Short mmCIF file of C-alpha atoms (C1' of nucleotides) in Angstrom, two decimals:
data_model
loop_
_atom_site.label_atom_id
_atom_site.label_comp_id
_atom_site.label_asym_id
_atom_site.label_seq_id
_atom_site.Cartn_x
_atom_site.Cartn_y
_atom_site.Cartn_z
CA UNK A 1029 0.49 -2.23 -1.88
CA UNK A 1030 -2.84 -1.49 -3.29
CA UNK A 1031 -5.23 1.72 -2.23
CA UNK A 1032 -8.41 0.40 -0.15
CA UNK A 1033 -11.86 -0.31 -0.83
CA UNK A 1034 -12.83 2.43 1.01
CA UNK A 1035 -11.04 5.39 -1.16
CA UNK A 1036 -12.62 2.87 -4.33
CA UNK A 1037 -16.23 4.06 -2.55
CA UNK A 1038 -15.41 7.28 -1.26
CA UNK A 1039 -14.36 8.81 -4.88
CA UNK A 1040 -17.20 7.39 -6.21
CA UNK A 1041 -19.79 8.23 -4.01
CA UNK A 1042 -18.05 11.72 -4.19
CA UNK A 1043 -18.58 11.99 -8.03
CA UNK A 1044 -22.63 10.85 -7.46
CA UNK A 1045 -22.58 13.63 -5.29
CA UNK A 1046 -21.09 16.00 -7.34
CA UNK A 1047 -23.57 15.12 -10.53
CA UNK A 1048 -26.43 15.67 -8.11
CA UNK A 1049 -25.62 18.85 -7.09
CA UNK A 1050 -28.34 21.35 -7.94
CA UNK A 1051 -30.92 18.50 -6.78
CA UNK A 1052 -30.97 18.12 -2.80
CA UNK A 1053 -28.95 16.24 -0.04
CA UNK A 1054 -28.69 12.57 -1.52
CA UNK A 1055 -29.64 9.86 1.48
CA UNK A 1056 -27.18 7.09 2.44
CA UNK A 1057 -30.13 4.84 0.77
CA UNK A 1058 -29.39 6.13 -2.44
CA UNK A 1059 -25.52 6.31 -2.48
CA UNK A 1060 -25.39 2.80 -1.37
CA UNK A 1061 -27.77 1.59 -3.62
CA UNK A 1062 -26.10 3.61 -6.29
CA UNK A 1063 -22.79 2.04 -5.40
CA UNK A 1064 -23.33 -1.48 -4.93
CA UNK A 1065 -21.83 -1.37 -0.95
CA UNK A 1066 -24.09 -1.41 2.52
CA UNK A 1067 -25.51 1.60 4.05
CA UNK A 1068 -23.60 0.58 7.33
CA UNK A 1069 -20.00 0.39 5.45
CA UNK A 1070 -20.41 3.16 3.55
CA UNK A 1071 -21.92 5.33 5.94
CA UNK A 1072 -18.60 5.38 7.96
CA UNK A 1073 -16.88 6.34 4.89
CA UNK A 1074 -18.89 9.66 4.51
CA UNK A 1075 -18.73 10.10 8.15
CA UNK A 1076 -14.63 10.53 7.67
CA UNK A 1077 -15.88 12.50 4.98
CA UNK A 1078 -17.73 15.04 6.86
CA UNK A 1079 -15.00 15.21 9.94
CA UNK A 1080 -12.59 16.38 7.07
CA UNK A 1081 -14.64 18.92 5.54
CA UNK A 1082 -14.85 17.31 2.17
CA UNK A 1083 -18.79 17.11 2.16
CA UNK A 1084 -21.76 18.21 4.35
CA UNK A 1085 -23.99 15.93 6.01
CA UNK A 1086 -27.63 16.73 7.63
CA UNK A 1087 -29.61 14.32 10.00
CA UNK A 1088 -33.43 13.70 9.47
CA UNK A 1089 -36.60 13.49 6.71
CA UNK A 1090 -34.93 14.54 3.62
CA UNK A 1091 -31.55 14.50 5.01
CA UNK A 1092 -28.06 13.63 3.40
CA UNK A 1093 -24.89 14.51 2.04
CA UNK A 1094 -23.97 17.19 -0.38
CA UNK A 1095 -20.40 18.18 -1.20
CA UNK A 1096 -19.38 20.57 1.03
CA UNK A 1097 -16.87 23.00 -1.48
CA UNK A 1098 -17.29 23.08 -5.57
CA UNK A 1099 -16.20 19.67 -7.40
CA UNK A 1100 -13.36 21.67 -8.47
CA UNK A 1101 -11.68 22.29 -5.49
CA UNK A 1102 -12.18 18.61 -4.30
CA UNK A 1103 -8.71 16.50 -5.63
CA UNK A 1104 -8.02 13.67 -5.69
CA UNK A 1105 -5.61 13.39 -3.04
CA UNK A 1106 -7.66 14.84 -0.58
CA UNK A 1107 -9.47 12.14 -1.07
CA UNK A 1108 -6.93 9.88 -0.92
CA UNK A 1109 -5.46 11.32 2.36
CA UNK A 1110 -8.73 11.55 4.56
CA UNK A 1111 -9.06 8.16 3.84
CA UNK A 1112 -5.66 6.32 3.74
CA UNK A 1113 -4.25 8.51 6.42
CA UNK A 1114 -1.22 11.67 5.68
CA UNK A 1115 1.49 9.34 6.20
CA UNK A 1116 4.48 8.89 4.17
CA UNK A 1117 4.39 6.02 1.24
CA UNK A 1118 7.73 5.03 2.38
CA UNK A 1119 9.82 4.75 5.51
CA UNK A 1120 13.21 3.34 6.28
CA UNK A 1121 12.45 1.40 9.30
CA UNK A 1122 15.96 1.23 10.92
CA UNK A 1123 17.49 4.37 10.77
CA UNK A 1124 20.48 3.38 13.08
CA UNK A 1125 21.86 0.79 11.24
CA UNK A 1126 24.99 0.86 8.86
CA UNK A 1127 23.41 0.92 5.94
CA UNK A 1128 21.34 3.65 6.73
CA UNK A 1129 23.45 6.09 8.07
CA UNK A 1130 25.80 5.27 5.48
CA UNK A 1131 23.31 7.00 2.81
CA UNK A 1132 21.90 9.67 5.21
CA UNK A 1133 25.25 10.95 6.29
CA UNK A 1134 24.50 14.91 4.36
CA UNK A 1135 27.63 15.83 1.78
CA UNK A 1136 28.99 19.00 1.53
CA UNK A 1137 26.28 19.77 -1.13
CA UNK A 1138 23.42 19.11 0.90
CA UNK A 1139 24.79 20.86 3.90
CA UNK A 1140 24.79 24.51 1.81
CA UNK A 1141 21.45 23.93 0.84
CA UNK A 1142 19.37 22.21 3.25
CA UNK A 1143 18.29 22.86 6.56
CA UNK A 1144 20.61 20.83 9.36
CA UNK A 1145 19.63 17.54 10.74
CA UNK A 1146 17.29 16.71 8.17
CA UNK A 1147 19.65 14.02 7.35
CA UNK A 1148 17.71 11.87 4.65
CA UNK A 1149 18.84 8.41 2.89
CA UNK A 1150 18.95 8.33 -0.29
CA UNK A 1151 16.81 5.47 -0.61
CA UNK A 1152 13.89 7.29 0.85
CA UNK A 1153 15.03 10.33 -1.10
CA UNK A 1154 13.94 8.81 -4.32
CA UNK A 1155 11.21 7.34 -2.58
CA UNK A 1156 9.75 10.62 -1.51
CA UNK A 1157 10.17 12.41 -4.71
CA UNK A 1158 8.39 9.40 -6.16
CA UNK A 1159 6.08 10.54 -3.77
CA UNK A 1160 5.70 13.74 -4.75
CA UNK A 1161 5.40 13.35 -7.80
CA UNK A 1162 2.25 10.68 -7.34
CA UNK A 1163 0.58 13.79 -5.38
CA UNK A 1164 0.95 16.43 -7.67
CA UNK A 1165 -0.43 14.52 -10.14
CA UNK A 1166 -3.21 13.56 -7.73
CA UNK A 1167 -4.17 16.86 -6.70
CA UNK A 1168 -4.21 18.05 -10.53
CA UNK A 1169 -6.93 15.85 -10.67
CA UNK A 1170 -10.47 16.28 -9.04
CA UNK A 1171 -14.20 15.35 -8.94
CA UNK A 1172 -14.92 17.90 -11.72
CA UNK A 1173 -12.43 16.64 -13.65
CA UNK A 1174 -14.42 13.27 -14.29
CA UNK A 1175 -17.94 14.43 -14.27
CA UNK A 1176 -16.68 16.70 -16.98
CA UNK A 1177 -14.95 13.87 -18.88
CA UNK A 1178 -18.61 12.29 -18.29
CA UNK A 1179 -20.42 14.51 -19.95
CA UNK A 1180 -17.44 15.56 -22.63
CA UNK A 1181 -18.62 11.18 -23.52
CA UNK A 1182 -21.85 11.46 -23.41
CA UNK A 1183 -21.86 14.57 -25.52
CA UNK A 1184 -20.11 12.96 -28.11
CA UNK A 1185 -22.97 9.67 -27.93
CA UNK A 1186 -25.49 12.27 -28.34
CA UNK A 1187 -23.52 14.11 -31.90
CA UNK A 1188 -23.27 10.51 -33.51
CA UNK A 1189 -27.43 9.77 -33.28
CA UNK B 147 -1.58 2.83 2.19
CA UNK B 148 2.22 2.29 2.37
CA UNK B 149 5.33 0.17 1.05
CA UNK B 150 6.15 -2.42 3.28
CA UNK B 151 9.50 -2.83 5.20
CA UNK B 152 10.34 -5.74 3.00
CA UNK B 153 10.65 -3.22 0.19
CA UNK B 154 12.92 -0.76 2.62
CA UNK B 155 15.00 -3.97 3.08
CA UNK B 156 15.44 -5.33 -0.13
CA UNK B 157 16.47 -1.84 -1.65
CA UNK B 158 18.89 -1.61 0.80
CA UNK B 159 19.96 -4.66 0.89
CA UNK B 160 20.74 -4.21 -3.25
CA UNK B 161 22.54 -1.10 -2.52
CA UNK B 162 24.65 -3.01 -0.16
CA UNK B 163 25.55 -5.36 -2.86
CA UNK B 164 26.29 -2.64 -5.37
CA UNK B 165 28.40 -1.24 -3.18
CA UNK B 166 30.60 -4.54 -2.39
CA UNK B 167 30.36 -5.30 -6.27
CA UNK B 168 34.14 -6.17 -6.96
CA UNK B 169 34.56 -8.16 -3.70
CA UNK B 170 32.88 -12.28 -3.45
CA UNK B 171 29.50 -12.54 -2.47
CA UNK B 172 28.01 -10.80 0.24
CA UNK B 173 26.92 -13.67 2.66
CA UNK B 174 23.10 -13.18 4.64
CA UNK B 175 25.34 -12.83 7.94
CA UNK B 176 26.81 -9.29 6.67
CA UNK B 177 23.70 -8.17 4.83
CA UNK B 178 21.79 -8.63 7.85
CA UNK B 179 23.55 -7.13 10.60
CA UNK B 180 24.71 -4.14 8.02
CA UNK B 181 20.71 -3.36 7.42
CA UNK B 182 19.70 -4.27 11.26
CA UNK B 183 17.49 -7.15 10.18
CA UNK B 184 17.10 -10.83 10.89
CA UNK B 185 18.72 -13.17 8.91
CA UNK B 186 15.65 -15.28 8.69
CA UNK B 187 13.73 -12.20 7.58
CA UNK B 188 16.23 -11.05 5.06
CA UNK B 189 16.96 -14.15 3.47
CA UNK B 190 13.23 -14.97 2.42
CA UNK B 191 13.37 -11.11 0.92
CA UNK B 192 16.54 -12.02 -0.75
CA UNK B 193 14.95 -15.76 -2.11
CA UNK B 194 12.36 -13.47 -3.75
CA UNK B 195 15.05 -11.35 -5.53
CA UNK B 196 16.62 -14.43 -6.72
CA UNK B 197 13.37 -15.91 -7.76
CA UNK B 198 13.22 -12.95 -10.12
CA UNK B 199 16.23 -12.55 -11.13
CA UNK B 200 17.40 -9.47 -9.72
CA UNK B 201 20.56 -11.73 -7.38
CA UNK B 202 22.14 -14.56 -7.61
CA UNK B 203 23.16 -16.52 -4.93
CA UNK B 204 25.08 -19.45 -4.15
CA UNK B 205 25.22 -21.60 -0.77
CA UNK B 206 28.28 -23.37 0.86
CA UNK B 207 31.57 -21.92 2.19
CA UNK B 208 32.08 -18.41 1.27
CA UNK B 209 28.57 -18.37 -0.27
CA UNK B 210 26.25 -15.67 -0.51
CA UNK B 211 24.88 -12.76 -2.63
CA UNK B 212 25.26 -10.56 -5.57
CA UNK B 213 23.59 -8.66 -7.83
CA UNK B 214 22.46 -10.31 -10.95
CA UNK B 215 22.70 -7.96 -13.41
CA UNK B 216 24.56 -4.57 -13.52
CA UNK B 217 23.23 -1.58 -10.83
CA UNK B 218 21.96 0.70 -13.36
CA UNK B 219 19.98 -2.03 -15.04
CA UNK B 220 18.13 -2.51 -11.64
CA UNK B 221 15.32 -0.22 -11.31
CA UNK B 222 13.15 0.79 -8.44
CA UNK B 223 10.21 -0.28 -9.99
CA UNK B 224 11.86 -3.60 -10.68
CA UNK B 225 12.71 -4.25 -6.97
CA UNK B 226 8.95 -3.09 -5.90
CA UNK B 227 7.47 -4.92 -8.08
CA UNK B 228 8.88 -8.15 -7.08
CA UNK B 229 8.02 -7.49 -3.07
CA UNK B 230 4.95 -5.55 -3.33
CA UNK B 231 3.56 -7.77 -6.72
CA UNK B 232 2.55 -6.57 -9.72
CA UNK B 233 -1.69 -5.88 -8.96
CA UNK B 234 -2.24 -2.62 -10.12
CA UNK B 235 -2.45 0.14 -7.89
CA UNK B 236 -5.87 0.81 -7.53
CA UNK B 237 -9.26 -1.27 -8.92
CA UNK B 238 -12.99 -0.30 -9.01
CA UNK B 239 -14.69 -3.20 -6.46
CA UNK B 240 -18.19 -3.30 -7.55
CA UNK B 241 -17.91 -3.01 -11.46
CA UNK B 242 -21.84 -3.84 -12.17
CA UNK B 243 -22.55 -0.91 -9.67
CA UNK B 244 -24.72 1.58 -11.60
CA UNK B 245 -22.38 4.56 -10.73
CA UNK B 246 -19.28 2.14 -11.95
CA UNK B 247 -21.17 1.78 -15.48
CA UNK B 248 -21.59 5.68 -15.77
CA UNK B 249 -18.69 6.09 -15.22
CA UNK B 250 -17.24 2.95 -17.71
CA UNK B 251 -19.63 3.32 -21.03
CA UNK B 252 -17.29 4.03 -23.57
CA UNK B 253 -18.17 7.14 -25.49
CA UNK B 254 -17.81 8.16 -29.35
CA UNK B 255 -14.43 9.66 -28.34
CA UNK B 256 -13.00 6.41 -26.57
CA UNK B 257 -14.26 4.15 -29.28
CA UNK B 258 -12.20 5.60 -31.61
CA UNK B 259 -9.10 4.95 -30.74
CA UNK B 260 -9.12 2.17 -27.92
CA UNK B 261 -9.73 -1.29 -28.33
CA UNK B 262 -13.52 -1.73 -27.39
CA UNK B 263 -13.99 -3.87 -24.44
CA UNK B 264 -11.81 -1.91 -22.11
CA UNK B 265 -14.23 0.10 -20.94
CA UNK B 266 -12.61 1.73 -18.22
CA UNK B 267 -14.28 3.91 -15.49
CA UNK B 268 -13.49 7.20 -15.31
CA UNK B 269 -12.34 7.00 -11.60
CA UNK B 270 -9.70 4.08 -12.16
CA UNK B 271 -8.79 6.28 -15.02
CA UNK B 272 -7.39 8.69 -13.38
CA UNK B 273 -5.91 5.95 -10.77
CA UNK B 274 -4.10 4.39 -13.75
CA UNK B 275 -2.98 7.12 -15.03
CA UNK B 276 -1.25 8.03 -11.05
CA UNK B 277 -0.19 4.03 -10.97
CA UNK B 278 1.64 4.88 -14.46
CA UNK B 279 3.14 8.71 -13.73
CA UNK B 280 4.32 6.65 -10.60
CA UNK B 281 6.00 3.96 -12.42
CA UNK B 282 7.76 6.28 -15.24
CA UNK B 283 9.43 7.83 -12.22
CA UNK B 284 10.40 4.34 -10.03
CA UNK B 285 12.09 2.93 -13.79
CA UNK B 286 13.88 6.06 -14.22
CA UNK B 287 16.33 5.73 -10.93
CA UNK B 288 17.92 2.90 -10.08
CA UNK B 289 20.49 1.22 -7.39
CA UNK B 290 23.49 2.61 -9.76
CA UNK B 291 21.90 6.02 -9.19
CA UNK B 292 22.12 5.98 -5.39
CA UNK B 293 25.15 4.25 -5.75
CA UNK B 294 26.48 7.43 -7.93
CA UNK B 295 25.31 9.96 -5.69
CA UNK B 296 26.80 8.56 -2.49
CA UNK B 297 29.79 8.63 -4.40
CA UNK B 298 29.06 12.02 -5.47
CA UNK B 299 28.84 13.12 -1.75
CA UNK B 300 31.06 11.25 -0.67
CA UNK B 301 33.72 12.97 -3.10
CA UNK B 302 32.55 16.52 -2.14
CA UNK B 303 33.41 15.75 1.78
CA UNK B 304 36.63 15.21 0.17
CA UNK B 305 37.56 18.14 -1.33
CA UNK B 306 36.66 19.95 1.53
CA UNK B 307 39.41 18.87 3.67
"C1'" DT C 556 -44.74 14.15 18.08
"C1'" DT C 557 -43.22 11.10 14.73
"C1'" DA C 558 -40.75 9.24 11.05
"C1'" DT C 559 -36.45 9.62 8.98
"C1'" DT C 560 -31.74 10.03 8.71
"C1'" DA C 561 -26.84 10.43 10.15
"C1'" DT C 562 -23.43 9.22 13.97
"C1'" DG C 563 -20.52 6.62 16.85
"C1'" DG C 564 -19.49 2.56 19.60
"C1'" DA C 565 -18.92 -2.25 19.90
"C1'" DT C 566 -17.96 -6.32 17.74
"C1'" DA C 567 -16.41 -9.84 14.45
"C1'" DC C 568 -14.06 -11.84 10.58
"C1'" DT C 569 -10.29 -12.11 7.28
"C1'" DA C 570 -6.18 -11.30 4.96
"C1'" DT C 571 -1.64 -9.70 5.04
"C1'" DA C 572 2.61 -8.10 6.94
"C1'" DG C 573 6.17 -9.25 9.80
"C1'" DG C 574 8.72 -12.52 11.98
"C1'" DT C 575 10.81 -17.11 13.87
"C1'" DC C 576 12.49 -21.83 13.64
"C1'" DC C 577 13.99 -25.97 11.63
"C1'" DA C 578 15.06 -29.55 8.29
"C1'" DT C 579 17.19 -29.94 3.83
"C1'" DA C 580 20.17 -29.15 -0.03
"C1'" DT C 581 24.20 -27.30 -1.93
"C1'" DT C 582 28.85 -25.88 -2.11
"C1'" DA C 583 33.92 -24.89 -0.85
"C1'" DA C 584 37.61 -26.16 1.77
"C1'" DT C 585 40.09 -29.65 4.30
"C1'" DA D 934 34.88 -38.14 1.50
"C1'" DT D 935 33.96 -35.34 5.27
"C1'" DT D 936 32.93 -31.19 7.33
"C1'" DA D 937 31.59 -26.61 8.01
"C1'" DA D 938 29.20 -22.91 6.10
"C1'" DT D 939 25.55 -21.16 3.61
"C1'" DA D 940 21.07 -20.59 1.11
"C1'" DT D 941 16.20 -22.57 0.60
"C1'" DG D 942 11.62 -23.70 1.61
"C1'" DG D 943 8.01 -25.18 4.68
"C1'" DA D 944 5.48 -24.71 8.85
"C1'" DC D 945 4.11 -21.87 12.13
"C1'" DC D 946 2.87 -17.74 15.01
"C1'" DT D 947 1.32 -12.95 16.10
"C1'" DA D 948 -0.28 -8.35 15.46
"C1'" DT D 949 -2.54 -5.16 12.78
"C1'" DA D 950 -5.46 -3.17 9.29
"C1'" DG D 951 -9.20 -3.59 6.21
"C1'" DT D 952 -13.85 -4.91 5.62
"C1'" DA D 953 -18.17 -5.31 7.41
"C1'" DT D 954 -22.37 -5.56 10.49
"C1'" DC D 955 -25.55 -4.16 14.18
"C1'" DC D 956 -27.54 -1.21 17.48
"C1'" DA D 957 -28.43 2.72 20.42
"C1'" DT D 958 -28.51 7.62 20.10
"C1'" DA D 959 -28.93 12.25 18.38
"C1'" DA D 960 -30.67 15.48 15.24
"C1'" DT D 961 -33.93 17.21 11.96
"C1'" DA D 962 -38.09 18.08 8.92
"C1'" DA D 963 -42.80 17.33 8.31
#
DNA sequence: TTATTATGGATACTATAGGTCCATATTAAT
DNA sequence: ATTAATATGGACCTATAGTATCCATAATAA
């Protein structure tokens, strides 16, 4: 299990984006180039980009992207979701055997608290908090975050001379 | 991104075999019909698990499967790790990109304290530290502790009656 | 109007997951 | 020793997702 190429790209490009801000719309050209990856590939990637909201995107001369909301409110794991999809990290794939209903059939305890027919194995149960835990650490996390741990660096570079 | 059924079936298939722990071995036959799985299928996942350790197994009459060490020294993060591999979760592609080397020079701060040559990118830093958050949580709950809260369920429907 | 840029469709290649089948080796029971 | 039961490993197949390219089209600024 590894996270794609694509999210490697996308977060990058992202930060490039957000460390060019006050300048204008930065070109495919220039991400690319910036990046190491072809116009073509990449150029899909912002496109899923745009369709989520994440950044902006204008056609013609002196066109390009631009984030679309402050590098603040950019995590992470949306990020990680527009590209790798919203679906769960884990699955039991045959919920009708033996096995499985074995450790989905809900105790007494879960029946007072949760909502009926929910009905969830306790393998996926630590699964999903596993999960959950991976996102809220991913969404504490955003393109700010590193361009100010950029410059925090290269402030520091600058004292020492 | 997603674990792969192999990893639904060999946590399962270890619960199983906690939960048969004072019987013989548990032969591929049972394990496989009890999950819903082939037995060709499940017996290559469970000739990984012995590869590693985590099962022994022995062929012949009466043969079969159990777990090689006690539950609640067999982690999530063990089991995982020996389907899914040990590659970390996430890796920068293009590391001579200029944006990757931005993002990697090591400042004042970082050469301080780490090891120089590291020289991590900011990005995968943050990925890392996920990947780790992630891991803390997988070691922390293990077959025993599904095993334990079946029983802990199971006991409640009990007292009920 | 033109040059530039993003977009979306079509296509291709590759690697990996998921799965089957069979020959072989090992063991327990007879 | 023989036999039946069981795990093992190799060879093989298929489907799908990730990676990537190319081109025609649409939109925009100069």
């Amino acid at each position: 299990m590894q996270f794609s190429k694509s999210t490697d790209y996308a977060l990058h490009a992202l930060v490039h984006l957000g460390h060019s801000e006050r300048c204008n719309n930065v070109g495919i050209k220039e991400l690319s180039s910036a990046l190491g990856v072809s116009e073509s590939y990449l150029s899909k990637i912002m496109s899923k980009l745009r369709q989520d909201g994440i950044v902006r995107a204008v056609p013609g001369v002196n066109g390009g992207y631009e984030l679309a909301r402050p590098a603040d409110q950019i995590s992470f794991l949306d990020v990680i979701q527009v590209i790798e999809g919203r679906q769960q990290l884990f699955e039991c794939s045959n919920s009708s055997s033996r096995q499985h209903r074995l450790l989905a059939e809900e105790g007494a305890a879960g029946r007072d608290q949760k909502r009926p027919g929910k009905n969830e194995c306790l393998v996926e149960k630590v699964m999903n908090g596993a999960e959950q835990h991976l996102h809220q650490y991913l969404q504490e996390h955003t393109i700010q975050s590193v361009l100010d741990e950029a410059f925090k660096r290269c402030s520091h570079e600058v004292n020492k001379k």
